[in-house]
Amino acid sequence: MISLLSAAAATLPTPSAVPSDIASDMAKPSDVATDAGVKAAEGIKAAVGSKSATVGDVIQSLDNIAINIGNFHFSVWDAIVVLIVIGVVYVLAWSISKGARAMLRRMTRLDVTQRILAEKLVTLAVWGIAILSGMNFLGIDLTALTVFSGAFGLAIGFGLQKTFGNLIAGIILLMDRSIKPGDVIAIADAAGNSTFGQIRKIGIRAVSLVTRDQKEYLIPNENLMINQVENWSYSSKNVRIQVPVGVSYNCDIKLAEKLMLDAAKSVPRILKTPPSTVWLDGYGDSSVNFIIQCWIDDPEDGIGNIRSEVLKKLWDLLAENGIEIPFPQRDLNLRNNDEFQQLVAAISQRVELGGSKSD
């Protein structure tokens, strides 16, 4: 048995028989792993090591603390370089985009909508270039990302569909200028509830709408594309307000109409042109119904307060001129049937009995 093992060992090649190139590869397994690391980290390590041996030794110690899976080599030094590159790219992209926005604001030839659209496009371009530059500096092969393009496209199609839809909808809204910051709009939700307010900001995902009670609604851009929207300041900021009023049938309706116009003219926010008008809306159950039509050009300051001012002033004018604002009146008709006659007879009999007892 021993002689057989000795004979087998004699047939094995000696270390000198192994080719020199294979021997060098076997002696330095870390070289293969290092080639698969972050290229920027390797370049910085080599550059710093040539300048300072002490710092180079520290970097080499950090590089030795690594995860090696096959040809994949990722060390603590690689992680530090990646974090530094991400931080530098973020600061540069943020600074450049902020400077570009400040430059666009100084370009007075652009209106608000055009400036916001230009700012968003410049910001997207700057961040896109910054991310690609950072990936290229780290040595990430961009062609390798094509392997994940199918999965990424599937993720966009399902998970990020609404996000990209709102992004494109926001750009379209800015391009056609149908909605812009400062506009006063009214939009209804799925339940039919109407929301009225002024647009403060058009973001990448949603529009910020501020109501008169300072509640801020974030409405997705896509909703403004597919739902009906009332824009009170799209082509003109003039808005007509209707104030319903009812007066007594016994009054002088011409005098009442004059007093209504006087009440409308006394409110400072109501425009002189176009002039206010009064319409006879119909003959109601208890009153003659009028509608005061008046115009304003600042709907962002509210419309309920305009109605309130007109009605308060009209109250005083009607009281001074003796014109009554009637209460609802109803006529009660009772049917003449046997049961009703029996009830009347019983009540009459009780009244008569009560009278005779008092006598």
PDB file of N, CA and C in Angstrom, residues 224-263:
ATOM      1  N   LEU A 224     -56.000  66.982 -13.022  1.00  0.00           N
ATOM      2  CA  LEU A 224     -56.291  68.217 -13.729  1.00  0.00           C
ATOM      3  C   LEU A 224     -56.324  68.024 -15.234  1.00  0.00           C
ATOM      4  N   MET A 225     -55.759  66.911 -15.698  1.00  0.00           N
ATOM      5  CA  MET A 225     -55.764  66.620 -17.134  1.00  0.00           C
ATOM      6  C   MET A 225     -57.039  65.899 -17.568  1.00  0.00           C
ATOM      7  N   ILE A 226     -57.563  65.035 -16.702  1.00  0.00           N
ATOM      8  CA  ILE A 226     -58.675  64.183 -17.118  1.00  0.00           C
ATOM      9  C   ILE A 226     -60.019  64.672 -16.569  1.00  0.00           C
ATOM     10  N   ASN A 227     -60.012  65.551 -15.547  1.00  0.00           N
ATOM     11  CA  ASN A 227     -61.257  66.048 -14.965  1.00  0.00           C
ATOM     12  C   ASN A 227     -61.545  67.463 -15.449  1.00  0.00           C
ATOM     13  N   GLN A 228     -62.818  67.827 -15.370  1.00  0.00           N
ATOM     14  CA  GLN A 228     -63.212  69.185 -15.746  1.00  0.00           C
ATOM     15  C   GLN A 228     -62.773  70.164 -14.661  1.00  0.00           C
ATOM     16  N   VAL A 229     -62.150  71.251 -15.097  1.00  0.00           N
ATOM     17  CA  VAL A 229     -61.623  72.251 -14.180  1.00  0.00           C
ATOM     18  C   VAL A 229     -62.180  73.616 -14.562  1.00  0.00           C
ATOM     19  N   GLU A 230     -62.695  74.350 -13.561  1.00  0.00           N
ATOM     20  CA  GLU A 230     -63.115  75.730 -13.777  1.00  0.00           C
ATOM     21  C   GLU A 230     -61.942  76.640 -13.448  1.00  0.00           C
ATOM     22  N   ASN A 231     -61.407  77.287 -14.462  1.00  0.00           N
ATOM     23  CA  ASN A 231     -60.315  78.236 -14.264  1.00  0.00           C
ATOM     24  C   ASN A 231     -60.883  79.644 -14.371  1.00  0.00           C
ATOM     25  N   TRP A 232     -60.972  80.330 -13.251  1.00  0.00           N
ATOM     26  CA  TRP A 232     -61.604  81.641 -13.217  1.00  0.00           C
ATOM     27  C   TRP A 232     -60.683  82.753 -13.713  1.00  0.00           C
ATOM     28  N   SER A 233     -59.446  82.445 -13.967  1.00  0.00           N
ATOM     29  CA  SER A 233     -58.507  83.475 -14.420  1.00  0.00           C
ATOM     30  C   SER A 233     -57.669  82.973 -15.588  1.00  0.00           C
ATOM     31  N   TYR A 234     -58.263  82.149 -16.442  1.00  0.00           N
ATOM     32  CA  TYR A 234     -57.527  81.584 -17.582  1.00  0.00           C
ATOM     33  C   TYR A 234     -57.231  82.665 -18.618  1.00  0.00           C
ATOM     34  N   SER A 235     -58.263  83.259 -19.198  1.00  0.00           N
ATOM     35  CA  SER A 235     -58.081  84.335 -20.172  1.00  0.00           C
ATOM     36  C   SER A 235     -58.429  85.700 -19.596  1.00  0.00           C
ATOM     37  N   SER A 236     -59.233  85.731 -18.518  1.00  0.00           N
ATOM     38  CA  SER A 236     -59.608  86.985 -17.878  1.00  0.00           C
ATOM     39  C   SER A 236     -59.916  86.705 -16.415  1.00  0.00           C
ATOM     40  N   LYS A 237     -59.575  87.655 -15.552  1.00  0.00           N
ATOM     41  CA  LYS A 237     -59.831  87.491 -14.124  1.00  0.00           C
ATOM     42  C   LYS A 237     -61.189  88.034 -13.712  1.00  0.00           C
ATOM     43  N   ASN A 238     -61.956  88.576 -14.654  1.00  0.00           N
ATOM     44  CA  ASN A 238     -63.290  89.071 -14.332  1.00  0.00           C
ATOM     45  C   ASN A 238     -64.233  87.910 -14.038  1.00  0.00           C
ATOM     46  N   VAL A 239     -64.890  87.980 -12.893  1.00  0.00           N
ATOM     47  CA  VAL A 239     -65.811  86.925 -12.455  1.00  0.00           C
ATOM     48  C   VAL A 239     -67.126  87.577 -12.060  1.00  0.00           C
ATOM     49  N   ARG A 240     -68.237  87.010 -12.532  1.00  0.00           N
ATOM     50  CA  ARG A 240     -69.554  87.528 -12.180  1.00  0.00           C
ATOM     51  C   ARG A 240     -70.105  86.791 -10.968  1.00  0.00           C
ATOM     52  N   ILE A 241     -70.640  87.566 -10.040  1.00  0.00           N
ATOM     53  CA  ILE A 241     -71.206  87.020  -8.805  1.00  0.00           C
ATOM     54  C   ILE A 241     -72.706  87.280  -8.805  1.00  0.00           C
ATOM     55  N   GLN A 242     -73.469  86.282  -8.391  1.00  0.00           N
ATOM     56  CA  GLN A 242     -74.924  86.391  -8.314  1.00  0.00           C
ATOM     57  C   GLN A 242     -75.363  86.408  -6.847  1.00  0.00           C
ATOM     58  N   VAL A 243     -76.178  87.433  -6.511  1.00  0.00           N
ATOM     59  CA  VAL A 243     -76.682  87.581  -5.143  1.00  0.00           C
ATOM     60  C   VAL A 243     -78.208  87.523  -5.199  1.00  0.00           C
ATOM     61  N   PRO A 244     -78.841  86.424  -4.765  1.00  0.00           N
ATOM     62  CA  PRO A 244     -80.306  86.337  -4.792  1.00  0.00           C
ATOM     63  C   PRO A 244     -80.946  87.133  -3.648  1.00  0.00           C
ATOM     64  N   VAL A 245     -82.051  87.817  -3.971  1.00  0.00           N
ATOM     65  CA  VAL A 245     -82.775  88.635  -2.983  1.00  0.00           C
ATOM     66  C   VAL A 245     -84.272  88.460  -3.225  1.00  0.00           C
ATOM     67  N   GLY A 246     -85.060  88.422  -2.161  1.00  0.00           N
ATOM     68  CA  GLY A 246     -86.518  88.351  -2.254  1.00  0.00           C
ATOM     69  C   GLY A 246     -87.168  89.497  -1.509  1.00  0.00           C
ATOM     70  N   VAL A 247     -88.167  90.143  -2.127  1.00  0.00           N
ATOM     71  CA  VAL A 247     -88.881  91.259  -1.497  1.00  0.00           C
ATOM     72  C   VAL A 247     -90.377  90.966  -1.504  1.00  0.00           C
ATOM     73  N   SER A 248     -91.116  91.760  -0.726  1.00  0.00           N
ATOM     74  CA  SER A 248     -92.549  91.546  -0.562  1.00  0.00           C
ATOM     75  C   SER A 248     -93.296  91.882  -1.847  1.00  0.00           C
ATOM     76  N   TYR A 249     -94.444  91.230  -2.031  1.00  0.00           N
ATOM     77  CA  TYR A 249     -95.314  91.523  -3.176  1.00  0.00           C
ATOM     78  C   TYR A 249     -95.934  92.925  -3.076  1.00  0.00           C
ATOM     79  N   ASN A 250     -95.984  93.488  -1.881  1.00  0.00           N
ATOM     80  CA  ASN A 250     -96.633  94.786  -1.693  1.00  0.00           C
ATOM     81  C   ASN A 250     -95.706  95.976  -1.939  1.00  0.00           C
ATOM     82  N   CYS A 251     -94.429  95.716  -2.218  1.00  0.00           N
ATOM     83  CA  CYS A 251     -93.470  96.803  -2.337  1.00  0.00           C
ATOM     84  C   CYS A 251     -93.426  97.331  -3.772  1.00  0.00           C
ATOM     85  N   ASP A 252     -92.747  98.475  -3.945  1.00  0.00           N
ATOM     86  CA  ASP A 252     -92.486  99.046  -5.260  1.00  0.00           C
ATOM     87  C   ASP A 252     -91.243  98.364  -5.820  1.00  0.00           C
ATOM     88  N   ILE A 253     -91.437  97.497  -6.800  1.00  0.00           N
ATOM     89  CA  ILE A 253     -90.301  96.709  -7.278  1.00  0.00           C
ATOM     90  C   ILE A 253     -89.268  97.587  -7.992  1.00  0.00           C
ATOM     91  N   LYS A 254     -89.695  98.699  -8.578  1.00  0.00           N
ATOM     92  CA  LYS A 254     -88.721  99.586  -9.220  1.00  0.00           C
ATOM     93  C   LYS A 254     -87.816 100.243  -8.181  1.00  0.00           C
ATOM     94  N   LEU A 255     -88.406 100.650  -7.061  1.00  0.00           N
ATOM     95  CA  LEU A 255     -87.599 101.209  -5.990  1.00  0.00           C
ATOM     96  C   LEU A 255     -86.681 100.135  -5.402  1.00  0.00           C
ATOM     97  N   ALA A 256     -87.212  98.925  -5.245  1.00  0.00           N
ATOM     98  CA  ALA A 256     -86.395  97.827  -4.717  1.00  0.00           C
ATOM     99  C   ALA A 256     -85.209  97.544  -5.639  1.00  0.00           C
ATOM    100  N   GLU A 257     -85.462  97.595  -6.952  1.00  0.00           N
ATOM    101  CA  GLU A 257     -84.381  97.360  -7.908  1.00  0.00           C
ATOM    102  C   GLU A 257     -83.312  98.445  -7.802  1.00  0.00           C
ATOM    103  N   LYS A 258     -83.726  99.693  -7.653  1.00  0.00           N
ATOM    104  CA  LYS A 258     -82.770 100.794  -7.509  1.00  0.00           C
ATOM    105  C   LYS A 258     -81.928 100.629  -6.248  1.00  0.00           C
ATOM    106  N   LEU A 259     -82.561 100.224  -5.160  1.00  0.00           N
ATOM    107  CA  LEU A 259     -81.824 100.023  -3.910  1.00  0.00           C
ATOM    108  C   LEU A 259     -80.827  98.873  -4.026  1.00  0.00           C
ATOM    109  N   MET A 260     -81.179  97.844  -4.775  1.00  0.00           N
ATOM    110  CA  MET A 260     -80.246  96.733  -4.981  1.00  0.00           C
ATOM    111  C   MET A 260     -79.012  97.193  -5.747  1.00  0.00           C
ATOM    112  N   LEU A 261     -79.206  98.022  -6.774  1.00  0.00           N
ATOM    113  CA  LEU A 261     -78.068  98.544  -7.526  1.00  0.00           C
ATOM    114  C   LEU A 261     -77.211  99.447  -6.650  1.00  0.00           C
ATOM    115  N   ASP A 262     -77.846 100.251  -5.806  1.00  0.00           N
ATOM    116  CA  ASP A 262     -77.091 101.117  -4.906  1.00  0.00           C
ATOM    117  C   ASP A 262     -76.258 100.294  -3.927  1.00  0.00           C
ATOM    118  N   ALA A 263     -76.820  99.197  -3.442  1.00  0.00           N
ATOM    119  CA  ALA A 263     -76.076  98.332  -2.517  1.00  0.00           C
ATOM    120  C   ALA A 263     -74.869  97.713  -3.202  1.00  0.00           C
TER     121      ALA A 263
END
